[in-house]
Short mmCIF file of C-alpha atoms and ligand atoms in Angstrom, two decimals:
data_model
loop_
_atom_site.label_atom_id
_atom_site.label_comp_id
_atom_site.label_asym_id
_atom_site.label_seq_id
_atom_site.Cartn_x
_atom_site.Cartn_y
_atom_site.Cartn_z
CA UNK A 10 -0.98 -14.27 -12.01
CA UNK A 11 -0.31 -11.34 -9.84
CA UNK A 12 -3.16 -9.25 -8.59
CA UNK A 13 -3.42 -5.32 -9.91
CA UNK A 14 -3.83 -2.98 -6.64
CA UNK A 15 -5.57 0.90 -6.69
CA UNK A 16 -4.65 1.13 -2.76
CA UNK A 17 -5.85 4.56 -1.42
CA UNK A 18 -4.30 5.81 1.69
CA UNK A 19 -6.58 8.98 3.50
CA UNK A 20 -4.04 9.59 5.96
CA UNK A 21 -5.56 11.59 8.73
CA UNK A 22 -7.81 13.33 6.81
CA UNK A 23 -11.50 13.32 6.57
CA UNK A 24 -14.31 13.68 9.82
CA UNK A 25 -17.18 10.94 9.67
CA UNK A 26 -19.63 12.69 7.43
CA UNK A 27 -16.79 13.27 5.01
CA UNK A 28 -15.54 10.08 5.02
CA UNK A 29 -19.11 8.22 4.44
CA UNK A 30 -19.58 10.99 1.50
CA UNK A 31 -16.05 9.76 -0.25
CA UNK A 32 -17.00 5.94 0.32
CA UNK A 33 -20.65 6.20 -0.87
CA UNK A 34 -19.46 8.36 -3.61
CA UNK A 35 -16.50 5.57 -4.97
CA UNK A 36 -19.33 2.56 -3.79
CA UNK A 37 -21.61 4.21 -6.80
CA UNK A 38 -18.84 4.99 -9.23
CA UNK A 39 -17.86 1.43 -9.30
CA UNK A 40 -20.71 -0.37 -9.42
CA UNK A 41 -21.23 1.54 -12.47
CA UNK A 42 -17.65 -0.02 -13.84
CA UNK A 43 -16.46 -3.24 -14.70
CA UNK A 44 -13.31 -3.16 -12.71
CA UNK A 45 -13.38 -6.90 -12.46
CA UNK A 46 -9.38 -7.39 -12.85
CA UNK A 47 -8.35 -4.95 -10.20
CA UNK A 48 -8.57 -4.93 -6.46
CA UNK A 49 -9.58 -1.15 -4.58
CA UNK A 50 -9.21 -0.49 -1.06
CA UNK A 51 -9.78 2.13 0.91
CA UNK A 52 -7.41 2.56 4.32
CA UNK A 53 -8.84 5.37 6.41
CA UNK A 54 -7.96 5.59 9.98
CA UNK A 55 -8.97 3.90 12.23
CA UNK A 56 -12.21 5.40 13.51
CA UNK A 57 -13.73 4.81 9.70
CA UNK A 58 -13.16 1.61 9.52
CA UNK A 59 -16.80 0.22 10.31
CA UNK A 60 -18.36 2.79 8.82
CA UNK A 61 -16.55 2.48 5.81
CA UNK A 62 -16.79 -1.49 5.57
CA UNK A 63 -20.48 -1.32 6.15
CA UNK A 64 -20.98 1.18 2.91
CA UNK A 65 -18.75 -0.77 0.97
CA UNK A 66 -21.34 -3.93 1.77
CA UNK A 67 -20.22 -6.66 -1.03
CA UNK A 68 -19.55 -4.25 -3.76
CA UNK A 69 -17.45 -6.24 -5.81
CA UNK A 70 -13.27 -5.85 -5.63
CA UNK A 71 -13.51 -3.38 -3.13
CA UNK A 72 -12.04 -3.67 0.00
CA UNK A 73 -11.49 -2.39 3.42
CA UNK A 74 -7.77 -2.29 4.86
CA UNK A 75 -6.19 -0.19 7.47
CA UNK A 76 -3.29 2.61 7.76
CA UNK A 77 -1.34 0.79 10.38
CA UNK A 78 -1.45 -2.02 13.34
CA UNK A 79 0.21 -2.89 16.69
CA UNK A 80 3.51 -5.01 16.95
CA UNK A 81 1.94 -6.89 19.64
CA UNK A 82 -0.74 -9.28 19.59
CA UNK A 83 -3.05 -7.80 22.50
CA UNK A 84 -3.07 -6.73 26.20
CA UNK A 85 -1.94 -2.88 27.66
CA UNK A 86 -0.77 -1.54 25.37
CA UNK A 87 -2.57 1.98 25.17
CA UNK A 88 -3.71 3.58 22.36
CA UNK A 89 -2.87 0.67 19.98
CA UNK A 90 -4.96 -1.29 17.59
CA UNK A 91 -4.35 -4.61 16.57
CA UNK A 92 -4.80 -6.52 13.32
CA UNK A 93 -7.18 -9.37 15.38
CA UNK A 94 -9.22 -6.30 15.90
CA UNK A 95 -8.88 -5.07 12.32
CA UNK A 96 -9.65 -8.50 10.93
CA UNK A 97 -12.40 -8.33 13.28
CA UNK A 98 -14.43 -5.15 11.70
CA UNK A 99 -13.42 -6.53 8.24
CA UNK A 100 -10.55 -4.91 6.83
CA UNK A 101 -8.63 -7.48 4.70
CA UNK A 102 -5.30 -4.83 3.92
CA UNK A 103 -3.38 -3.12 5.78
CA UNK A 104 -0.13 -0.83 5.47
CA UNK A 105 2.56 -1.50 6.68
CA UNK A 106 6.18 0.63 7.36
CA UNK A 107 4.17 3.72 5.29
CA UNK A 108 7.65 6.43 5.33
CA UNK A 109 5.11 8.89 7.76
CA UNK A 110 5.12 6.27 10.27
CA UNK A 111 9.16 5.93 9.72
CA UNK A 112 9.83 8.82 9.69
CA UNK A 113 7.52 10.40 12.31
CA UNK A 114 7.09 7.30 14.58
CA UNK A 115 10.50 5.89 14.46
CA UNK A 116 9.60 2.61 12.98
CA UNK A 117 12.41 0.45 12.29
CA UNK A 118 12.70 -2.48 9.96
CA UNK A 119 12.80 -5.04 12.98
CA UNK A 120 9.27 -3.04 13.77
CA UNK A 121 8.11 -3.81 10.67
CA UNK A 122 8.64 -7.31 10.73
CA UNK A 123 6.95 -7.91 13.98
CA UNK A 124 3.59 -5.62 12.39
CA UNK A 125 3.81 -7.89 9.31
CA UNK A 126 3.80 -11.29 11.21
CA UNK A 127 0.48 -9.86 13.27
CA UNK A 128 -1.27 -8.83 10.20
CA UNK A 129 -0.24 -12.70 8.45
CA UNK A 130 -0.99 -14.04 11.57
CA UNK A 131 -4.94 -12.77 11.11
CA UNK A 132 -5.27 -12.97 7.94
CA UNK A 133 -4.35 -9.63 6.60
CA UNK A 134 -2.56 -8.76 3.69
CA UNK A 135 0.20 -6.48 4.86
CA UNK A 136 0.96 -3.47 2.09
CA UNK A 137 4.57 -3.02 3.22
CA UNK A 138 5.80 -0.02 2.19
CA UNK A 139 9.54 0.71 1.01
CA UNK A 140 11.55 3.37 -0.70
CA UNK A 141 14.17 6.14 -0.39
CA UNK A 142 14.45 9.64 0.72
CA UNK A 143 15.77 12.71 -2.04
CA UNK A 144 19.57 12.24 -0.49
CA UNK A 145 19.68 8.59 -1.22
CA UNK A 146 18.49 9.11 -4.57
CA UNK A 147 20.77 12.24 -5.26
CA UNK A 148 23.29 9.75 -4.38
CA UNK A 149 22.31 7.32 -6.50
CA UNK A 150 22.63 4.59 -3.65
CA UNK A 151 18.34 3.87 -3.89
CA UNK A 152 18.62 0.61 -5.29
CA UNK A 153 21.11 -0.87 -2.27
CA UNK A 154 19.10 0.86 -0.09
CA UNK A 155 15.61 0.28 -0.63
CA UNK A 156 16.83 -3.69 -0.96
CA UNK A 157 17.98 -3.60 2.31
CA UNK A 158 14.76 -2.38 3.84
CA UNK A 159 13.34 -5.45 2.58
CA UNK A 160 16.48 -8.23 3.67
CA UNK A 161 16.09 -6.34 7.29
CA UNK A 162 12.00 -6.44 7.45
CA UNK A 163 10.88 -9.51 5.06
CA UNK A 164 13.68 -11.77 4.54
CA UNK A 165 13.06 -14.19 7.68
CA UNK A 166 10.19 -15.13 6.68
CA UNK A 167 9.21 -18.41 4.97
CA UNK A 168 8.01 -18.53 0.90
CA UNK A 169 4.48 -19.03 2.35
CA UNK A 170 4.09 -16.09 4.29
CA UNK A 171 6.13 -13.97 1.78
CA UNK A 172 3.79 -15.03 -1.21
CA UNK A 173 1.00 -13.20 0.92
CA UNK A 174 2.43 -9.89 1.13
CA UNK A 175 2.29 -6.83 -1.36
CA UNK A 176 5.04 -4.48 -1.51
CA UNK A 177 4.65 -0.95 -2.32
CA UNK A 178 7.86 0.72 -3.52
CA UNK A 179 7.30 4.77 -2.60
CA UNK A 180 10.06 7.25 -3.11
CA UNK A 181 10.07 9.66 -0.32
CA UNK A 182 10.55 12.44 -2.70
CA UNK A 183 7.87 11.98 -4.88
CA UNK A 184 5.07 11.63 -1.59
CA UNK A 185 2.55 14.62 -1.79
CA UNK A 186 5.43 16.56 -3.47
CA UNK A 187 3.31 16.49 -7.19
CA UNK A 188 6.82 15.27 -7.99
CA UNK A 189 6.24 12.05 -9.62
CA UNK A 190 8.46 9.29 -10.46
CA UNK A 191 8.51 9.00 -14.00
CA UNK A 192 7.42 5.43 -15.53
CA UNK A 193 11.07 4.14 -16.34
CA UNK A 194 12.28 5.29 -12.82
CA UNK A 195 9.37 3.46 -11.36
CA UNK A 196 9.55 0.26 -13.56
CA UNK A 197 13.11 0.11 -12.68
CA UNK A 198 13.22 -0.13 -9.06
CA UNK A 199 10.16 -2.00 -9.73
CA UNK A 200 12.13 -4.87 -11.73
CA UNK A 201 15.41 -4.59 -9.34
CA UNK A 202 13.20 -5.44 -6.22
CA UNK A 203 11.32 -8.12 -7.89
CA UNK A 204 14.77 -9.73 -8.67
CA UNK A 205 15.93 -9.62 -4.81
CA UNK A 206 12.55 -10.85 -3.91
CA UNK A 207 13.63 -13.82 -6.74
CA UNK A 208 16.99 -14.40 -5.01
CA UNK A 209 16.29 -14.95 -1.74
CA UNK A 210 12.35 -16.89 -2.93
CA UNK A 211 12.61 -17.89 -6.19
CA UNK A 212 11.77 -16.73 -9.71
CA UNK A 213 8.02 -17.67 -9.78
CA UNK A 214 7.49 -16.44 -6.16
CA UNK A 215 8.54 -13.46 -7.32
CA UNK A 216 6.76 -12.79 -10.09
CA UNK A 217 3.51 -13.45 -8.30
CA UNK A 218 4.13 -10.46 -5.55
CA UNK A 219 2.40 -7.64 -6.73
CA UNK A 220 4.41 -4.11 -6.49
CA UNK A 221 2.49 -1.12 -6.24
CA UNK A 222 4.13 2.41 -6.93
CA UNK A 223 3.21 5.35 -4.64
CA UNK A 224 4.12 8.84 -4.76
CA UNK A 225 2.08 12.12 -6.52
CA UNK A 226 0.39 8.99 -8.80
CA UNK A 227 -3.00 10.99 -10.04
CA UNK A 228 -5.25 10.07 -13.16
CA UNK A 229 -2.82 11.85 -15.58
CA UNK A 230 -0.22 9.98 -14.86
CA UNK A 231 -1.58 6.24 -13.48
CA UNK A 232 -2.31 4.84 -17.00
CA UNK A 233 2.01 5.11 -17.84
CA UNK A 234 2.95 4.08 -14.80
CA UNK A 235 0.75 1.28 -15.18
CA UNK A 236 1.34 0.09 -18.55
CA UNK A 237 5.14 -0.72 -17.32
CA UNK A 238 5.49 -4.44 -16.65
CA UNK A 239 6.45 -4.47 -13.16
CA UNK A 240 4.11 -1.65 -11.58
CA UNK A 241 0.83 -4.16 -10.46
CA UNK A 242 -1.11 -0.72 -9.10
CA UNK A 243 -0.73 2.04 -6.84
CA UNK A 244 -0.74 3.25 -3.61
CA UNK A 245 -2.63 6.48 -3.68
CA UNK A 246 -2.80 9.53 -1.15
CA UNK A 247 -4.03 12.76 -2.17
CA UNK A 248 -5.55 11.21 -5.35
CA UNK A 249 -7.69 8.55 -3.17
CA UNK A 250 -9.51 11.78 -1.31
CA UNK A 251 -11.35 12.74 -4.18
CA UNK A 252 -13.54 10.13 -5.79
CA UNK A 253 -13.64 11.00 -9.60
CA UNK A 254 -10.01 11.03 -9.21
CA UNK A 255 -9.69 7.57 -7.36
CA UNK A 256 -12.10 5.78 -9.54
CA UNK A 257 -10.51 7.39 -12.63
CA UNK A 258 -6.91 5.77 -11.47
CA UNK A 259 -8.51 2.25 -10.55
CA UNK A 260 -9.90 2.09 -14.41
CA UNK A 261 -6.19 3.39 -15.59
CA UNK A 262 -4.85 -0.77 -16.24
P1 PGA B 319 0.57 10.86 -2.45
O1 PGA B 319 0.82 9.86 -1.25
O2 PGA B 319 -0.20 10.11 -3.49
O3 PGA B 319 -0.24 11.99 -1.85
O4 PGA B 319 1.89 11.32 -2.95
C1 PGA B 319 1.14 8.51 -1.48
C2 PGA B 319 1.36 7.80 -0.18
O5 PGA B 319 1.93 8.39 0.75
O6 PGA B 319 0.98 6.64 -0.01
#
């Protein structure tokens, strides 16, 4: 059985005493619920991360993971963080390829690959992100490419390591835009990247990755998204910075 996600990402938003009011805010909300069947995490940057892990204590299913990590294991390599040190302060997720860092830090699928094998290597589970910009989709060419990010980043490694990861299929357009994918768009790319995930490892491999969608998801519109078949959760920006709104789209399954 694959796992149901609510990922939220904070991007670089939020100073410490707004961050500790969000996390104490979402640690009450939830103990309140029974969310037992789906996972939370929060991913703030970096500088949260202890903060944040030690207000999240052992509430149950929710978890600590992290915006990003280094391609390299340790050593100088300023200004870099690496998943032994994220393991280290407790985060258990962390996101990987996100289209910002793409886009903005020139991260290329080979990249990728090397973050994911750090973050497997200690324990992690890498959220590796995927999807297409507005041109691609105009173009109607998504489907080949968004495959192709995952041949280039994922498809080297073995069934093992694969069956750890969680993919999260974001359409550039529809990030921060308030331009959401609608439910059959999203449950179709969903479905076509589950089958290239089942040709290269295998139906049931496959079917136990979970794919989250990404991209304007907000408590009006998680519950449809959600109810398709192939859409295990979501990955959540602007949503997962206010906590009625982020506890509202982890009870949307
Ligand atoms: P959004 O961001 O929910 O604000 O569109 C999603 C993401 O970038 O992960």
């Amino acid at each position: 059985m694959r796992k149901k996600i609510v990922a939220g990402n904070w991007k670089m938003n939020l100073t410490f005493e707004e961050g500790q009011k969000l996390t104490s805010e979402i640690v009450n909300m939830l103990k309140d619920e029974n969310i037992k069947d789906v996972i939370a995490v929060l991913n703030p940057p970096f500088v949260h991360l202890y903060p944040v892990k030690k207000l999240i204590g052992d509430t149950p299913n929710l978890f600590l993971g992290s915006q990003n990590c280094s391609d390299k294991a340790s050593g100088a390599y300023t200004g870099e963080t690496s998943a032994a040190m994220l393991a280290s302060f407790g985060a258990t997720y962390v996101i990987i390829g996100h289209s910002e860092r793409r886009e903005y830090f020139k991260e290329s699928n080979q990249l990728l690959t090397e973050k994911t094998k750090q973050a497997l290597a200690n324990g992690l589970t890498p959220i590796f992100c995927c999807g297409e910009p507005l041109e691609i989709r105009e173009a109607e060419t998504h489907e080949a490419y968004v495959k192709q990010q995952l041949t280039e980043s994922l498809f080297d490694f073995s069934p093992e390591e694969m069956s750890k990861i969680v993919i999260a299929y974001e359409p550039i357009w529809a990030i921060g835009t308030g331009r959401t994918a609608s439910s059959d768009q999203a449950q179709e790319m969903h479905a076509a990247l589950r089958s290239h995930l089942a040709s290269k490892f295998g139906k049931e491999l496959a079917d136990n990755i979970s794919i989250l969608y990404g991209g304007s998801a907000n408590p009006g519109n998680a519950k449809d998204l959600f109810s398709k078949p192939d859409v295990d959760g979501g990955l959540i920006g602007g949503a997962s910075l206010k906590s009625r709104d982020f506890v509202e789209i982890v009870k949307s399954f």
